[in-house]
Amino acid sequence: MASNGQAEKVAEVEENVGDNGDTVTPWDVQSKSDKGIDYDKLIERFGCQRISDDLIQRIEKVIGQPVHPLLKRGIFFSHRDLEFILAQKEAGKPFYLYTGRGPSSESMHLGHLIPFVFTKWLQDAFDVPLVIQLTDDEKFLWKNLTIKETMKLAKENAKDIIACGFDLNKTFIFSNFRYIGQSPEFYQNIQLVAKNVTFNQAKGCFGFTESDSIGKIHFPSIEAAPSFSSSFPFIFGEDSNIPCLIPCAIDQDPFFRMTRDVAPRVGLHKPALIHSVFFPALQGAQSKMSASDETSAIFLTDTPEQIRTKITKYAFSGGQSTAEAQREKGANCEIDVTYQYLRFFYDDDEKLQEIKKDYTSGKLLTGELKKILIEHLQKMVADIQERRKKVTDETVDEFMKPRPLSYKY
Ligand code: TYM
Protein backbone atom coordinates (compact mmCIF):
# COMPACT_ATOMS: atom_id res chain seq x y z
CA MET A 1 0.00 0.00 0.00
CA ALA A 2 1.23 3.49 -0.79
CA SER A 3 2.68 5.69 1.93
CA ASN A 4 -0.70 7.33 2.16
CA GLY A 5 -3.23 4.76 3.23
CA GLN A 6 -6.05 7.26 3.80
CA ALA A 7 -8.54 7.91 1.01
CA GLU A 8 -8.38 11.50 -0.18
CA LYS A 9 -11.75 13.16 -0.24
CA VAL A 10 -12.72 14.19 -3.75
CA ALA A 11 -14.64 17.45 -3.58
CA GLU A 12 -18.31 17.41 -4.36
CA VAL A 13 -18.36 21.12 -5.03
CA GLU A 14 -17.08 22.92 -8.12
CA GLU A 15 -13.36 23.59 -7.65
CA ASN A 16 -12.23 24.26 -11.19
CA VAL A 17 -12.53 28.03 -10.96
CA GLY A 18 -10.52 29.74 -8.25
CA ASP A 19 -11.63 32.90 -6.44
CA ASN A 20 -9.08 34.81 -8.57
CA GLY A 21 -10.90 33.67 -11.75
CA ASP A 22 -8.21 31.15 -12.82
CA THR A 23 -9.85 28.18 -14.55
CA VAL A 24 -7.93 24.91 -14.77
CA THR A 25 -9.62 21.77 -16.05
CA PRO A 26 -8.32 19.08 -18.42
CA TRP A 27 -10.28 20.85 -21.18
CA ASP A 28 -9.97 24.53 -20.34
CA VAL A 29 -7.13 26.65 -18.94
CA GLN A 30 -7.55 30.41 -18.55
CA SER A 31 -6.35 33.18 -16.30
CA LYS A 32 -7.53 36.75 -15.86
CA SER A 33 -4.00 37.94 -15.04
CA ASP A 34 -1.37 38.78 -17.69
CA LYS A 35 1.15 36.87 -15.54
CA GLY A 36 -0.95 33.74 -16.10
CA ILE A 37 -2.17 31.16 -13.60
CA ASP A 38 -1.34 31.81 -9.95
CA TYR A 39 0.30 28.44 -9.27
CA ASP A 40 0.66 28.97 -5.51
CA LYS A 41 -3.09 29.37 -5.24
CA LEU A 42 -3.68 26.44 -7.59
CA ILE A 43 -1.50 24.11 -5.49
CA GLU A 44 -3.48 25.10 -2.43
CA ARG A 45 -6.82 24.60 -4.19
CA PHE A 46 -5.86 21.23 -5.66
CA GLY A 47 -4.10 20.06 -2.47
CA CYS A 48 -0.74 19.12 -4.00
CA GLN A 49 2.75 20.07 -2.83
CA ARG A 50 5.41 22.38 -4.22
CA ILE A 51 8.69 20.67 -5.11
CA SER A 52 11.25 21.95 -2.60
CA ASP A 53 15.01 22.39 -3.08
CA ASP A 54 15.51 19.56 -0.56
CA LEU A 55 13.40 17.24 -2.67
CA ILE A 56 15.43 18.14 -5.77
CA GLN A 57 18.62 17.35 -3.87
CA ARG A 58 17.19 14.00 -2.79
CA ILE A 59 16.32 13.17 -6.43
CA GLU A 60 19.88 14.04 -7.49
CA LYS A 61 21.23 11.77 -4.78
CA VAL A 62 19.00 8.87 -5.84
CA ILE A 63 19.83 9.13 -9.56
CA GLY A 64 23.46 10.24 -9.14
CA GLN A 65 23.21 13.08 -11.64
CA PRO A 66 21.85 16.65 -11.85
CA VAL A 67 18.13 16.98 -12.51
CA HIS A 68 16.76 18.11 -15.88
CA PRO A 69 16.59 21.92 -16.43
CA LEU A 70 12.76 21.67 -16.56
CA LEU A 71 12.88 20.56 -12.92
CA LYS A 72 15.74 22.81 -11.84
CA ARG A 73 13.96 25.88 -13.24
CA GLY A 74 10.69 25.12 -11.48
CA ILE A 75 8.75 24.29 -14.65
CA PHE A 76 7.97 20.94 -13.06
CA PHE A 77 6.95 22.54 -9.80
CA SER A 78 4.43 20.43 -7.93
CA HIS A 79 3.90 16.80 -6.93
CA ARG A 80 1.90 14.22 -5.06
CA ASP A 81 3.82 11.47 -3.21
CA LEU A 82 7.09 11.90 -5.06
CA GLU A 83 8.85 11.01 -1.79
CA PHE A 84 7.15 7.61 -1.85
CA ILE A 85 8.47 6.93 -5.37
CA LEU A 86 12.00 7.95 -4.32
CA ALA A 87 11.77 5.65 -1.30
CA GLN A 88 10.81 2.78 -3.66
CA LYS A 89 13.88 3.49 -5.76
CA GLU A 90 16.12 3.83 -2.68
CA ALA A 91 14.85 0.44 -1.46
CA GLY A 92 15.56 -1.14 -4.85
CA LYS A 93 11.82 -1.67 -5.50
CA PRO A 94 10.18 -1.03 -8.87
CA PHE A 95 7.86 1.69 -10.11
CA TYR A 96 6.72 2.66 -13.59
CA LEU A 97 5.91 5.84 -15.46
CA TYR A 98 2.54 6.62 -17.04
CA THR A 99 1.72 9.59 -19.25
CA GLY A 100 -0.49 10.32 -22.26
CA ARG A 101 -1.80 12.43 -25.08
CA GLY A 102 -5.28 13.21 -26.40
CA PRO A 103 -4.89 13.09 -30.20
CA SER A 104 -6.93 16.10 -31.31
CA SER A 105 -4.64 17.37 -34.08
CA GLU A 106 -2.41 15.88 -36.78
CA SER A 107 0.67 17.26 -35.09
CA MET A 108 1.56 17.96 -31.48
CA HIS A 109 2.67 21.46 -30.46
CA LEU A 110 5.59 22.68 -28.37
CA GLY A 111 3.52 22.60 -25.15
CA HIS A 112 2.86 18.89 -25.59
CA LEU A 113 6.59 18.30 -25.88
CA ILE A 114 7.21 19.40 -22.29
CA PRO A 115 5.84 16.28 -20.49
CA PHE A 116 7.32 13.97 -23.12
CA VAL A 117 10.82 15.49 -23.03
CA PHE A 118 10.70 15.28 -19.25
CA THR A 119 9.30 11.74 -19.21
CA LYS A 120 12.09 10.60 -21.52
CA TRP A 121 14.59 12.07 -19.09
CA LEU A 122 12.88 10.33 -16.14
CA GLN A 123 12.86 7.03 -18.03
CA ASP A 124 16.61 7.26 -18.64
CA ALA A 125 17.55 8.61 -15.21
CA PHE A 126 15.52 6.02 -13.24
CA ASP A 127 15.72 3.21 -15.81
CA VAL A 128 12.02 2.29 -15.55
CA PRO A 129 9.25 1.09 -17.88
CA LEU A 130 6.78 3.57 -19.31
CA VAL A 131 3.20 3.29 -20.59
CA ILE A 132 1.73 6.02 -22.80
CA GLN A 133 -2.04 6.28 -23.26
CA LEU A 134 -3.47 7.83 -26.44
CA THR A 135 -7.01 8.88 -25.60
CA ASP A 136 -8.59 8.71 -29.06
CA ASP A 137 -11.88 7.91 -27.29
CA GLU A 138 -11.64 11.15 -25.28
CA LYS A 139 -11.16 13.21 -28.42
CA PHE A 140 -14.07 11.40 -30.12
CA LEU A 141 -16.28 12.39 -27.18
CA TRP A 142 -15.09 15.99 -26.89
CA LYS A 143 -14.31 17.05 -30.46
CA ASN A 144 -16.10 17.07 -33.77
CA LEU A 145 -14.14 14.04 -35.04
CA THR A 146 -15.17 10.55 -36.15
CA ILE A 147 -13.82 7.44 -34.44
CA LYS A 148 -11.73 6.65 -37.52
CA GLU A 149 -10.24 10.16 -37.54
CA THR A 150 -9.24 10.04 -33.87
CA MET A 151 -7.64 6.62 -34.37
CA LYS A 152 -5.64 7.97 -37.31
CA LEU A 153 -4.54 11.01 -35.29
CA ALA A 154 -3.45 8.67 -32.48
CA LYS A 155 -1.05 6.92 -34.87
CA GLU A 156 0.29 10.23 -36.18
CA ASN A 157 0.83 11.52 -32.64
CA ALA A 158 2.53 8.25 -31.69
CA LYS A 159 5.17 9.13 -34.30
CA ASP A 160 5.75 12.55 -32.69
CA ILE A 161 6.09 10.85 -29.32
CA ILE A 162 8.47 8.16 -30.57
CA ALA A 163 10.58 10.92 -32.16
CA CYS A 164 11.27 12.18 -28.62
CA GLY A 165 13.60 9.17 -28.30
CA PHE A 166 11.81 6.64 -26.06
CA ASP A 167 13.42 3.24 -25.58
CA LEU A 168 11.41 0.50 -27.38
CA ASN A 169 12.45 -2.09 -24.77
CA LYS A 170 10.97 0.00 -21.98
CA THR A 171 7.97 1.73 -23.60
CA PHE A 172 4.44 0.58 -24.42
CA ILE A 173 2.19 3.03 -26.31
CA PHE A 174 -1.50 2.18 -26.57
CA SER A 175 -4.64 3.75 -27.99
CA ASN A 176 -7.81 3.22 -25.98
CA PHE A 177 -9.97 2.18 -28.93
CA ARG A 178 -7.50 -0.58 -29.77
CA TYR A 179 -6.21 -1.67 -26.39
CA ILE A 180 -9.56 -2.11 -24.63
CA GLY A 181 -10.26 -5.16 -26.81
CA GLN A 182 -6.80 -6.59 -26.14
CA SER A 183 -6.76 -6.49 -22.37
CA PRO A 184 -9.69 -7.66 -20.22
CA GLU A 185 -7.62 -6.55 -17.20
CA PHE A 186 -7.61 -2.95 -18.45
CA TYR A 187 -11.39 -2.97 -18.85
CA GLN A 188 -11.80 -4.57 -15.40
CA ASN A 189 -9.76 -1.77 -13.80
CA ILE A 190 -11.82 0.83 -15.68
CA GLN A 191 -14.97 -0.61 -14.14
CA LEU A 192 -13.34 -0.87 -10.72
CA VAL A 193 -12.81 2.91 -10.82
CA ALA A 194 -16.19 3.68 -12.40
CA LYS A 195 -18.03 1.80 -9.66
CA ASN A 196 -16.28 3.83 -6.98
CA VAL A 197 -16.92 7.36 -8.25
CA THR A 198 -20.34 8.97 -7.96
CA PHE A 199 -21.83 11.42 -10.44
CA ASN A 200 -21.63 14.07 -7.72
CA GLN A 201 -17.89 13.53 -7.34
CA ALA A 202 -17.38 13.62 -11.11
CA LYS A 203 -19.29 16.92 -11.27
CA GLY A 204 -17.19 18.39 -8.46
CA CYS A 205 -13.91 17.21 -9.93
CA PHE A 206 -14.48 17.99 -13.62
CA GLY A 207 -17.35 20.47 -13.74
CA PHE A 208 -19.66 18.12 -15.71
CA THR A 209 -23.27 19.19 -16.01
CA GLU A 210 -26.54 17.34 -16.56
CA SER A 211 -26.32 17.98 -20.30
CA ASP A 212 -22.89 16.35 -20.78
CA SER A 213 -22.98 12.99 -22.55
CA ILE A 214 -22.69 9.91 -20.34
CA GLY A 215 -19.57 9.06 -22.39
CA LYS A 216 -17.81 12.14 -21.00
CA ILE A 217 -18.91 11.40 -17.46
CA HIS A 218 -17.51 7.86 -17.68
CA PHE A 219 -14.29 8.84 -19.48
CA PRO A 220 -12.21 9.73 -16.35
CA SER A 221 -12.23 6.07 -15.28
CA ILE A 222 -10.48 5.22 -18.59
CA GLU A 223 -7.70 7.75 -17.94
CA ALA A 224 -7.47 6.48 -14.35
CA ALA A 225 -7.05 2.75 -15.06
CA PRO A 226 -3.45 2.81 -16.44
CA SER A 227 -2.39 4.06 -12.97
CA PHE A 228 -2.82 0.43 -11.88
CA SER A 229 -0.10 -1.95 -13.04
CA SER A 230 -2.52 -4.89 -13.42
CA SER A 231 -3.94 -3.08 -16.50
CA PHE A 232 -0.75 -4.34 -18.24
CA PRO A 233 -0.54 -8.04 -17.28
CA PHE A 234 2.06 -8.84 -19.97
CA ILE A 235 4.41 -6.24 -18.45
CA PHE A 236 3.77 -6.44 -14.73
CA GLY A 237 1.59 -9.53 -14.15
CA GLU A 238 -2.15 -9.92 -13.63
CA ASP A 239 -2.18 -9.52 -9.86
CA SER A 240 0.56 -6.91 -9.65
CA ASN A 241 0.33 -3.69 -7.64
CA ILE A 242 3.41 -1.74 -8.70
CA PRO A 243 3.36 1.98 -7.91
CA CYS A 244 3.30 4.48 -10.73
CA LEU A 245 4.50 8.03 -11.27
CA ILE A 246 2.63 10.31 -13.69
CA PRO A 247 4.38 13.29 -15.31
CA CYS A 248 1.91 15.78 -16.84
CA ALA A 249 0.92 19.43 -16.83
CA ILE A 250 -1.28 20.31 -13.87
CA ASP A 251 -4.46 20.38 -16.02
CA GLN A 252 -4.56 16.56 -15.83
CA ASP A 253 -4.48 16.50 -12.01
CA PRO A 254 -8.29 16.15 -11.53
CA PHE A 255 -8.19 12.69 -13.16
CA PHE A 256 -5.64 11.49 -10.68
CA ARG A 257 -7.09 13.22 -7.65
CA MET A 258 -10.11 11.07 -8.41
CA THR A 259 -7.93 7.95 -8.94
CA ARG A 260 -6.11 8.57 -5.66
CA ASP A 261 -9.43 8.70 -3.86
CA VAL A 262 -10.44 5.32 -5.26
CA ALA A 263 -7.10 3.45 -5.01
CA PRO A 264 -6.92 2.70 -1.27
CA ARG A 265 -10.56 1.67 -1.26
CA VAL A 266 -9.79 -1.08 -3.79
CA GLY A 267 -6.49 -2.07 -2.18
CA LEU A 268 -4.18 -0.52 -4.79
CA HIS A 269 -1.39 2.04 -4.70
CA LYS A 270 -2.31 5.65 -5.27
CA PRO A 271 -0.52 7.03 -8.34
CA ALA A 272 2.16 9.64 -7.59
CA LEU A 273 2.36 12.76 -9.76
CA ILE A 274 4.83 15.35 -10.93
CA HIS A 275 3.19 18.42 -12.49
CA SER A 276 4.41 21.14 -14.83
CA VAL A 277 3.16 24.66 -15.37
CA PHE A 278 1.71 25.51 -18.80
CA PHE A 279 3.70 26.47 -21.83
CA PRO A 280 1.96 29.76 -22.69
CA ALA A 281 0.08 30.63 -25.87
CA LEU A 282 1.95 32.93 -28.26
CA GLN A 283 -0.49 35.69 -27.27
CA GLY A 284 0.51 35.54 -23.59
CA ALA A 285 0.24 33.69 -20.34
CA GLN A 286 -3.53 34.14 -19.86
CA SER A 287 -4.02 30.92 -21.78
CA LYS A 288 -1.95 27.82 -22.51
CA MET A 289 -0.67 26.88 -25.94
CA SER A 290 -3.54 24.92 -27.46
CA ALA A 291 -3.92 22.81 -30.60
CA SER A 292 -7.52 24.06 -31.02
CA ASP A 293 -6.30 27.64 -31.58
CA GLU A 294 -3.84 27.50 -34.52
CA THR A 295 -2.46 31.01 -33.99
CA SER A 296 -1.67 30.25 -30.32
CA ALA A 297 0.66 27.40 -31.17
CA ILE A 298 3.87 26.34 -32.86
CA PHE A 299 3.43 22.83 -34.21
CA LEU A 300 6.09 20.18 -34.63
CA THR A 301 5.28 20.22 -38.37
CA ASP A 302 5.87 24.00 -38.77
CA THR A 303 8.48 25.09 -41.32
CA PRO A 304 11.34 27.43 -40.33
CA GLU A 305 9.45 30.22 -42.09
CA GLN A 306 6.21 29.53 -40.19
CA ILE A 307 8.13 29.54 -36.90
CA ARG A 308 9.72 32.89 -37.81
CA THR A 309 6.39 34.44 -38.84
CA LYS A 310 4.47 33.21 -35.80
CA ILE A 311 7.05 34.47 -33.30
CA THR A 312 7.61 37.76 -35.09
CA LYS A 313 3.91 38.42 -35.49
CA TYR A 314 2.23 36.95 -32.42
CA ALA A 315 4.70 36.42 -29.54
CA PHE A 316 3.49 38.80 -26.84
CA SER A 317 6.22 41.22 -25.83
CA GLY A 318 7.06 42.42 -22.35
CA GLY A 319 9.41 44.97 -23.91
CA GLN A 320 8.74 48.64 -24.71
CA SER A 321 7.01 49.81 -27.89
CA THR A 322 10.07 51.61 -29.33
CA ALA A 323 13.75 50.70 -29.37
CA GLU A 324 14.50 53.97 -27.61
CA ALA A 325 12.08 53.26 -24.74
CA GLN A 326 13.35 49.69 -24.48
CA ARG A 327 16.97 50.89 -24.13
CA GLU A 328 15.84 53.27 -21.43
CA LYS A 329 13.35 51.18 -19.42
CA GLY A 330 14.06 47.54 -20.30
CA ALA A 331 11.58 44.69 -20.48
CA ASN A 332 9.43 42.62 -18.15
CA CYS A 333 10.57 39.00 -18.62
CA GLU A 334 7.73 37.67 -16.45
CA ILE A 335 5.15 38.38 -19.15
CA ASP A 336 7.36 38.27 -22.23
CA VAL A 337 6.44 35.15 -24.20
CA THR A 338 9.72 35.02 -26.13
CA TYR A 339 11.76 34.97 -22.92
CA GLN A 340 9.37 32.45 -21.35
CA TYR A 341 9.78 30.07 -24.30
CA LEU A 342 13.56 30.27 -23.91
CA ARG A 343 13.15 29.38 -20.25
CA PHE A 344 11.44 26.12 -21.27
CA PHE A 345 13.77 25.10 -24.08
CA TYR A 346 17.13 26.87 -23.80
CA ASP A 347 19.27 24.51 -21.72
CA ASP A 348 22.38 26.69 -21.27
CA ASP A 349 21.84 28.23 -17.80
CA GLU A 350 24.61 30.81 -18.01
CA LYS A 351 23.56 32.11 -21.42
CA LEU A 352 19.92 32.27 -20.31
CA GLN A 353 20.86 34.33 -17.23
CA GLU A 354 22.80 36.72 -19.44
CA ILE A 355 19.87 37.07 -21.86
CA LYS A 356 17.51 37.79 -18.97
CA LYS A 357 19.86 40.42 -17.52
CA ASP A 358 20.37 42.17 -20.87
CA TYR A 359 16.70 42.13 -21.83
CA THR A 360 15.56 43.38 -18.41
CA SER A 361 18.12 46.21 -18.49
CA GLY A 362 17.28 47.25 -22.06
CA LYS A 363 20.64 46.26 -23.54
CA LEU A 364 18.84 43.65 -25.65
CA LEU A 365 15.92 44.68 -27.90
CA THR A 366 12.76 42.63 -28.47
CA GLY A 367 13.71 41.92 -32.11
CA GLU A 368 17.12 40.64 -31.01
CA LEU A 369 15.58 38.39 -28.37
CA LYS A 370 13.07 37.04 -30.88
CA LYS A 371 15.92 36.27 -33.27
CA ILE A 372 17.63 34.12 -30.61
CA LEU A 373 14.40 32.19 -29.99
CA ILE A 374 13.54 31.79 -33.68
CA GLU A 375 16.94 30.28 -34.48
CA HIS A 376 16.82 28.01 -31.44
CA LEU A 377 13.32 26.69 -32.19
CA GLN A 378 13.95 26.32 -35.92
CA LYS A 379 16.85 24.01 -35.12
CA MET A 380 15.03 22.13 -32.37
CA VAL A 381 11.90 21.52 -34.50
CA ALA A 382 13.98 20.56 -37.56
CA ASP A 383 15.82 17.96 -35.44
CA ILE A 384 12.50 16.48 -34.28
CA GLN A 385 11.22 16.42 -37.87
CA GLU A 386 14.37 14.63 -38.95
CA ARG A 387 13.92 11.97 -36.24
CA ARG A 388 10.18 11.66 -37.02
CA LYS A 389 10.90 10.94 -40.68
CA LYS A 390 12.68 7.79 -39.56
CA VAL A 391 9.66 6.57 -37.57
CA THR A 392 7.78 4.18 -39.89
CA ASP A 393 4.32 2.62 -39.47
CA GLU A 394 6.16 -0.58 -38.50
CA THR A 395 8.03 1.24 -35.71
CA VAL A 396 4.67 2.49 -34.39
CA ASP A 397 3.27 -1.05 -34.49
CA GLU A 398 6.26 -2.31 -32.52
CA PHE A 399 5.76 0.28 -29.77
CA MET A 400 2.01 -0.45 -29.68
CA LYS A 401 2.28 -4.23 -29.47
CA PRO A 402 1.34 -5.63 -26.04
CA ARG A 403 4.54 -7.36 -24.93
CA PRO A 404 6.84 -7.74 -21.91
CA LEU A 405 9.11 -4.76 -21.23
CA SER A 406 12.51 -4.96 -19.65
CA TYR A 407 12.53 -3.91 -16.01
CA LYS A 408 14.14 -5.12 -12.81
CA TYR A 409 12.09 -6.38 -9.88
P1 TYM B 1 -3.24 16.53 -24.03
O1 TYM B 1 -3.15 15.90 -25.36
O2 TYM B 1 -4.14 17.70 -23.85
O3 TYM B 1 -1.82 16.93 -23.55
C1 TYM B 1 -0.73 16.00 -23.56
C2 TYM B 1 0.20 16.33 -22.41
O4 TYM B 1 0.69 17.66 -22.58
C3 TYM B 1 0.34 18.46 -21.47
N1 TYM B 1 0.05 19.78 -22.02
C4 TYM B 1 0.83 20.84 -21.79
N2 TYM B 1 1.94 20.97 -21.06
C5 TYM B 1 2.50 22.19 -20.99
N3 TYM B 1 1.99 23.27 -21.63
C6 TYM B 1 0.89 23.19 -22.40
N4 TYM B 1 0.43 24.26 -23.05
C7 TYM B 1 0.24 21.92 -22.51
N5 TYM B 1 -0.86 21.45 -23.15
C8 TYM B 1 -0.95 20.15 -22.84
C9 TYM B 1 -0.83 17.78 -20.81
O5 TYM B 1 -0.94 18.07 -19.44
C10 TYM B 1 -0.49 16.32 -21.03
O6 TYM B 1 0.43 15.87 -20.07
N6 TYM B 1 -6.29 13.43 -21.46
C11 TYM B 1 -4.90 13.70 -21.80
C12 TYM B 1 -4.16 12.47 -22.31
C13 TYM B 1 -3.73 11.54 -21.20
C14 TYM B 1 -2.74 11.83 -20.20
C15 TYM B 1 -2.69 10.68 -19.38
C16 TYM B 1 -1.91 12.94 -19.97
C17 TYM B 1 -4.20 10.28 -20.95
N7 TYM B 1 -3.59 9.77 -19.87
C18 TYM B 1 -1.82 10.62 -18.29
C19 TYM B 1 -1.04 12.87 -18.88
C20 TYM B 1 -1.00 11.73 -18.05
C21 TYM B 1 -4.83 14.80 -22.88
O7 TYM B 1 -5.78 15.05 -23.60
O8 TYM B 1 -3.60 15.40 -22.95
mmCIF file of C-alpha atoms and ligand atoms in Angstrom, residues 98-102 109 111-112 115 133 135 138-139 223 246 248-249 251-252 256 277-279 288-289, ligand 1:
data_model
loop_
_atom_site.group_PDB
_atom_site.id
_atom_site.type_symbol
_atom_site.label_atom_id
_atom_site.label_comp_id
_atom_site.label_asym_id
_atom_site.label_seq_id
_atom_site.Cartn_x
_atom_site.Cartn_y
_atom_site.Cartn_z
ATOM 1 C CA TYR A 98 2.541 6.618 -17.037
ATOM 2 C CA THR A 99 1.724 9.592 -19.253
ATOM 3 C CA GLY A 100 -0.487 10.315 -22.265
ATOM 4 C CA ARG A 101 -1.798 12.427 -25.083
ATOM 5 C CA GLY A 102 -5.283 13.211 -26.402
ATOM 6 C CA HIS A 109 2.669 21.459 -30.464
ATOM 7 C CA GLY A 111 3.525 22.605 -25.148
ATOM 8 C CA HIS A 112 2.864 18.888 -25.585
ATOM 9 C CA PRO A 115 5.843 16.285 -20.491
ATOM 10 C CA GLN A 133 -2.041 6.283 -23.258
ATOM 11 C CA THR A 135 -7.008 8.881 -25.601
ATOM 12 C CA GLU A 138 -11.641 11.147 -25.277
ATOM 13 C CA LYS A 139 -11.156 13.210 -28.421
ATOM 14 C CA GLU A 223 -7.698 7.748 -17.939
ATOM 15 C CA ILE A 246 2.628 10.307 -13.691
ATOM 16 C CA CYS A 248 1.907 15.777 -16.839
ATOM 17 C CA ALA A 249 0.917 19.428 -16.834
ATOM 18 C CA ASP A 251 -4.462 20.379 -16.025
ATOM 19 C CA GLN A 252 -4.559 16.561 -15.833
ATOM 20 C CA PHE A 256 -5.641 11.490 -10.683
ATOM 21 C CA VAL A 277 3.163 24.657 -15.372
ATOM 22 C CA PHE A 278 1.706 25.506 -18.795
ATOM 23 C CA PHE A 279 3.699 26.472 -21.826
ATOM 24 C CA LYS A 288 -1.953 27.818 -22.511
ATOM 25 C CA MET A 289 -0.672 26.882 -25.937
HETATM 26 P P1 TYM B 1 -3.242 16.531 -24.034
HETATM 27 O O1 TYM B 1 -3.146 15.897 -25.363
HETATM 28 O O2 TYM B 1 -4.137 17.697 -23.847
HETATM 29 O O3 TYM B 1 -1.818 16.932 -23.553
HETATM 30 C C1 TYM B 1 -0.734 16.003 -23.557
HETATM 31 C C2 TYM B 1 0.201 16.334 -22.409
HETATM 32 O O4 TYM B 1 0.690 17.655 -22.580
HETATM 33 C C3 TYM B 1 0.342 18.459 -21.468
HETATM 34 N N1 TYM B 1 0.051 19.782 -22.023
HETATM 35 C C4 TYM B 1 0.829 20.843 -21.791
HETATM 36 N N2 TYM B 1 1.944 20.967 -21.059
HETATM 37 C C5 TYM B 1 2.504 22.192 -20.989
HETATM 38 N N3 TYM B 1 1.990 23.269 -21.633
HETATM 39 C C6 TYM B 1 0.887 23.185 -22.398
HETATM 40 N N4 TYM B 1 0.432 24.256 -23.050
HETATM 41 C C7 TYM B 1 0.245 21.916 -22.507
HETATM 42 N N5 TYM B 1 -0.865 21.453 -23.146
HETATM 43 C C8 TYM B 1 -0.955 20.154 -22.836
HETATM 44 C C9 TYM B 1 -0.828 17.775 -20.811
HETATM 45 O O5 TYM B 1 -0.937 18.075 -19.441
HETATM 46 C C10 TYM B 1 -0.492 16.323 -21.029
HETATM 47 O O6 TYM B 1 0.430 15.872 -20.071
HETATM 48 N N6 TYM B 1 -6.285 13.434 -21.463
HETATM 49 C C11 TYM B 1 -4.900 13.699 -21.803
HETATM 50 C C12 TYM B 1 -4.160 12.468 -22.314
HETATM 51 C C13 TYM B 1 -3.731 11.540 -21.201
HETATM 52 C C14 TYM B 1 -2.740 11.828 -20.195
HETATM 53 C C15 TYM B 1 -2.693 10.676 -19.380
HETATM 54 C C16 TYM B 1 -1.912 12.935 -19.971
HETATM 55 C C17 TYM B 1 -4.202 10.284 -20.947
HETATM 56 N N7 TYM B 1 -3.591 9.768 -19.871
HETATM 57 C C18 TYM B 1 -1.817 10.620 -18.294
HETATM 58 C C19 TYM B 1 -1.036 12.873 -18.884
HETATM 59 C C20 TYM B 1 -0.999 11.731 -18.054
HETATM 60 C C21 TYM B 1 -4.832 14.802 -22.878
HETATM 61 O O7 TYM B 1 -5.778 15.048 -23.602
HETATM 62 O O8 TYM B 1 -3.599 15.404 -22.953
#
